[in-house]
Tab-separated table of N, CA and C and ligand atoms in Angstrom:
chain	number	residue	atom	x	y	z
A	200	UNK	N	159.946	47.782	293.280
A	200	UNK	CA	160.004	48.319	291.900
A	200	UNK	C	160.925	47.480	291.015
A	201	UNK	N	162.032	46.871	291.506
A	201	UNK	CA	162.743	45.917	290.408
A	201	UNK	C	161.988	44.885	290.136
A	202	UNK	N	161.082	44.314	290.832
A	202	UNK	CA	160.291	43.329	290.203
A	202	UNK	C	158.937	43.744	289.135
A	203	UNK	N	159.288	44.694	288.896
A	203	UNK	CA	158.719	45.737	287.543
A	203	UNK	C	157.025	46.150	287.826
A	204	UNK	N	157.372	46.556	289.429
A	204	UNK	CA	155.574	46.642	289.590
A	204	UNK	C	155.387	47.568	290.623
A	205	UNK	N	154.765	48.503	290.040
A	205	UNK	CA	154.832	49.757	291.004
A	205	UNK	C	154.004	49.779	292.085
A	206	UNK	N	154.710	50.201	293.347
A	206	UNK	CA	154.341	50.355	294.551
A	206	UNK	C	153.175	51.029	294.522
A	207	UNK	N	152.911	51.840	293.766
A	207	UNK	CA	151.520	53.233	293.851
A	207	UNK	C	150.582	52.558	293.162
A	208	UNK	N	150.496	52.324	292.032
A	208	UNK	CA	149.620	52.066	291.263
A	208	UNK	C	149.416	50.801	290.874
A	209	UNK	N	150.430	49.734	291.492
A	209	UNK	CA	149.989	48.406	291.152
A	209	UNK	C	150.480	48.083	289.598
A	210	UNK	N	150.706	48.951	288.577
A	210	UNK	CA	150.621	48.818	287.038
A	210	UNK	C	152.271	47.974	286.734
A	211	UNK	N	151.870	47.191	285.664
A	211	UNK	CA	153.254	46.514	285.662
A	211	UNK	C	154.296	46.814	284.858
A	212	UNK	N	153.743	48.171	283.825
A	212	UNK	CA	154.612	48.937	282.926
A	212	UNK	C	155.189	50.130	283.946
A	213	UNK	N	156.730	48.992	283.782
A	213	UNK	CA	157.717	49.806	284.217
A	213	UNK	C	158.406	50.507	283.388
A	214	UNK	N	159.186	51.456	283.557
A	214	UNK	CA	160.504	51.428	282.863
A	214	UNK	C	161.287	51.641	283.299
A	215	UNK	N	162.926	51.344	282.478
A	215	UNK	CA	163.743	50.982	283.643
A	215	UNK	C	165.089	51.517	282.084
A	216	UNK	N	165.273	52.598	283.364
A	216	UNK	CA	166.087	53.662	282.733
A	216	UNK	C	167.729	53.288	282.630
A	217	UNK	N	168.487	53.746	282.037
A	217	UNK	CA	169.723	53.104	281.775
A	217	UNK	C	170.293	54.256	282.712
A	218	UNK	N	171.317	53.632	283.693
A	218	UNK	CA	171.960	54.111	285.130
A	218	UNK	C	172.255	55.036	285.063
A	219	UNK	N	173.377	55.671	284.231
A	219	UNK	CA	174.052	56.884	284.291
A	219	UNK	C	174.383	56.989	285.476
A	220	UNK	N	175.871	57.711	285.576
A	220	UNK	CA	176.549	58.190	286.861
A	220	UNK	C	175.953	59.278	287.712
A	221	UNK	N	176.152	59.122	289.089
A	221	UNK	CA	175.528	59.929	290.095
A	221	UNK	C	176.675	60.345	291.078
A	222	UNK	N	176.837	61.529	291.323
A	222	UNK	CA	177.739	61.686	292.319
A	222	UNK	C	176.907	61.337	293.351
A	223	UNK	N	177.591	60.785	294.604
A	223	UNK	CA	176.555	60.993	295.866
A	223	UNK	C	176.311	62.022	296.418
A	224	UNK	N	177.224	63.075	296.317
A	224	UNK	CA	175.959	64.438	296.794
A	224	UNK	C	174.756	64.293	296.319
A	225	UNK	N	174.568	63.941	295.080
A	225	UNK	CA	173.608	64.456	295.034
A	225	UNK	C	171.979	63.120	295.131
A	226	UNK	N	171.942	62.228	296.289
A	226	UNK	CA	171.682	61.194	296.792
A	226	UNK	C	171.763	62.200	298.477
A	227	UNK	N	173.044	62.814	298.878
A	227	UNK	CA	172.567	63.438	300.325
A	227	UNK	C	172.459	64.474	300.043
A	228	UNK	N	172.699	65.310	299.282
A	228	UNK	CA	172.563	67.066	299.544
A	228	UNK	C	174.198	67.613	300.241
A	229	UNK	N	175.300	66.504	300.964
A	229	UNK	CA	176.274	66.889	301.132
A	229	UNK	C	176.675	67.482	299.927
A	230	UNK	N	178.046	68.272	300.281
A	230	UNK	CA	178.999	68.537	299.091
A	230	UNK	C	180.303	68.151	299.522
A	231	UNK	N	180.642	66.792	298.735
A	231	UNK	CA	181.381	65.667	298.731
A	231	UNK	C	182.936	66.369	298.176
A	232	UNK	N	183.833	65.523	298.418
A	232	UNK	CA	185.238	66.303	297.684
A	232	UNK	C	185.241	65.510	296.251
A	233	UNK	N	185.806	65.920	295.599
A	233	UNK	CA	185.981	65.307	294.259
A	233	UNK	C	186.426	63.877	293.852
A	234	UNK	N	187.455	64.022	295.186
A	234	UNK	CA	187.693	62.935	294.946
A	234	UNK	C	186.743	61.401	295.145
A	235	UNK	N	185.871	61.722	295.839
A	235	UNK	CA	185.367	60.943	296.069
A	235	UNK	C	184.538	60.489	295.020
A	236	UNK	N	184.496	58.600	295.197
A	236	UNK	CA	184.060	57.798	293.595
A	236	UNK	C	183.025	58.076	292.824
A	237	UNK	N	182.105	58.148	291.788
A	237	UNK	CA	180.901	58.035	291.735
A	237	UNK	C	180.333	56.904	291.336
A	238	UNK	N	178.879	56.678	291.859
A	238	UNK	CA	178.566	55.504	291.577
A	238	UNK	C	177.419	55.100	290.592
A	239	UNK	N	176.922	54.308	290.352
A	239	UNK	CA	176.225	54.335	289.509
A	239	UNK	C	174.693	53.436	289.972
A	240	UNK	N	173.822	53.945	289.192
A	240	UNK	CA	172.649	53.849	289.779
A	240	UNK	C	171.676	53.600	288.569
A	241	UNK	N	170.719	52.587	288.598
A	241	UNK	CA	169.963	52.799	287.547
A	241	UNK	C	168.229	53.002	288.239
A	242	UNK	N	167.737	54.057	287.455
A	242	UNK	CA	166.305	54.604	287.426
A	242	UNK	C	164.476	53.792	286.937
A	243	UNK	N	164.342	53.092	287.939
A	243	UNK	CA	162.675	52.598	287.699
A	243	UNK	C	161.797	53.692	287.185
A	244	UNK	N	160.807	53.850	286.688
A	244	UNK	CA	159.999	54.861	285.982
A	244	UNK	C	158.573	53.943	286.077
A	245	UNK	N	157.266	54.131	286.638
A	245	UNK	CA	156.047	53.341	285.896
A	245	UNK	C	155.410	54.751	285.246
A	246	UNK	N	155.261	53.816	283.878
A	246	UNK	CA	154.905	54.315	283.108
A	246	UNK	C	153.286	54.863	283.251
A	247	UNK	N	152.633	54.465	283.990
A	247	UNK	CA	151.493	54.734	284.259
A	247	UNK	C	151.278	55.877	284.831
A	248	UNK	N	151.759	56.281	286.190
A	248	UNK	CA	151.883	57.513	287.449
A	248	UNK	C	153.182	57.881	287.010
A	249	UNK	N	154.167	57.426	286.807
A	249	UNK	CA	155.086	58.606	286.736
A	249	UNK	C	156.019	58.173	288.084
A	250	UNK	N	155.685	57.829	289.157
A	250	UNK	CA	156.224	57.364	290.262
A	250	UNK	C	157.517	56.281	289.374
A	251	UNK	N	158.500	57.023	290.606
A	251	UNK	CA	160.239	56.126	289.701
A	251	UNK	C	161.101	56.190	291.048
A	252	UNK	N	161.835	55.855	291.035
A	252	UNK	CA	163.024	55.013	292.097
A	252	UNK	C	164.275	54.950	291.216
A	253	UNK	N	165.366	55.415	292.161
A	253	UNK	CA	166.790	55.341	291.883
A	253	UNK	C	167.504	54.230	292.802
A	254	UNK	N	167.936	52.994	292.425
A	254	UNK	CA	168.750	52.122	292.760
A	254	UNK	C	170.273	52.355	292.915
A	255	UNK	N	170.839	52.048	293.724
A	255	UNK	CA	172.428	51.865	293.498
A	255	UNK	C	172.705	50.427	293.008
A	256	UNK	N	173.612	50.182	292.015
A	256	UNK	CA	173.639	48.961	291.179
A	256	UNK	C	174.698	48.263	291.893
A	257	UNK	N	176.007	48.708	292.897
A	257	UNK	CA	176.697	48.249	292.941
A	257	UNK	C	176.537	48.493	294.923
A	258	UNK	N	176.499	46.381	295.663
A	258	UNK	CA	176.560	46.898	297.092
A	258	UNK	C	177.538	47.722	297.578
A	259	UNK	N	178.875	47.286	297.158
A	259	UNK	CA	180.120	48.501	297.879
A	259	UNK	C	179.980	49.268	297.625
A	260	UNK	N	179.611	50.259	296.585
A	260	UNK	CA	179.252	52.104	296.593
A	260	UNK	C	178.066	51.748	297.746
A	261	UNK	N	177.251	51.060	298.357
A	261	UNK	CA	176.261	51.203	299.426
A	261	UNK	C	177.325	51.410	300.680
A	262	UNK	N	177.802	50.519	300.894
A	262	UNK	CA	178.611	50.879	302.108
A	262	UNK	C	179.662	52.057	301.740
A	263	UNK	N	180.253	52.283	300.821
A	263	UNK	CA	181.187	53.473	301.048
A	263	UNK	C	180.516	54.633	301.225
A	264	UNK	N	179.255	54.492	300.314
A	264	UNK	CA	178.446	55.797	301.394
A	264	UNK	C	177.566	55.563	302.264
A	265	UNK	N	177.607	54.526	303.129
A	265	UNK	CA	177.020	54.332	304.488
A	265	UNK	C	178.204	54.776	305.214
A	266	UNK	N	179.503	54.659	304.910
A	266	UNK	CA	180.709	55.176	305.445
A	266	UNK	C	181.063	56.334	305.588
A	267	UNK	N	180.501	57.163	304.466
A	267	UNK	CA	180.571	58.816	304.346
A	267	UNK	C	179.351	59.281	304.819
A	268	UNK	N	178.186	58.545	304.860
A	268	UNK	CA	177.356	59.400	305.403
A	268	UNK	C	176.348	59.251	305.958
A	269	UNK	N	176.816	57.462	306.554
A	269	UNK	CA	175.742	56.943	307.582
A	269	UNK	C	175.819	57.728	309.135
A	270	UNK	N	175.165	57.712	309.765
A	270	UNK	CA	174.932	57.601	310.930
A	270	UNK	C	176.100	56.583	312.356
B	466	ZN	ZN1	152.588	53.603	289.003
């Protein structure tokens, strides 16, 4: 999907939503302590189906929550 072409439908009208903050609960369904960072993520959309994807923009929020809540 970052290469602006949707997995479902093939169509190349993406859109590509501006990130806004995400706690990671709500990425696992845990309920995280406060303190913990939030990260930020930006949203694919094809405009065609409707089919969209949430990215994490930054690799270290990947590992700090592979850390909190990998396996
Ligand atoms: Zn599509």
């Amino acid at each position: 999907m970052k290469n602006m072409h949707c997995p479902k439908c093939h169509s190349t009208e993406v859109i590509r939503l501006p990130g806004g903050i995400q706690s990671p609960s709500t990425l696992s369904g845990a309920k995280t302590p406060s303190s913990f960072k939030t990260i930020n993520t930006t949203q694919y959309c094809c405009a065609n189906c409707g089919y969209s994807e949430v990215w994490v923009d930054n690799p270290e929020d990947l590992k700090a929550l592979l850390k909190k809540f990998g396996f």
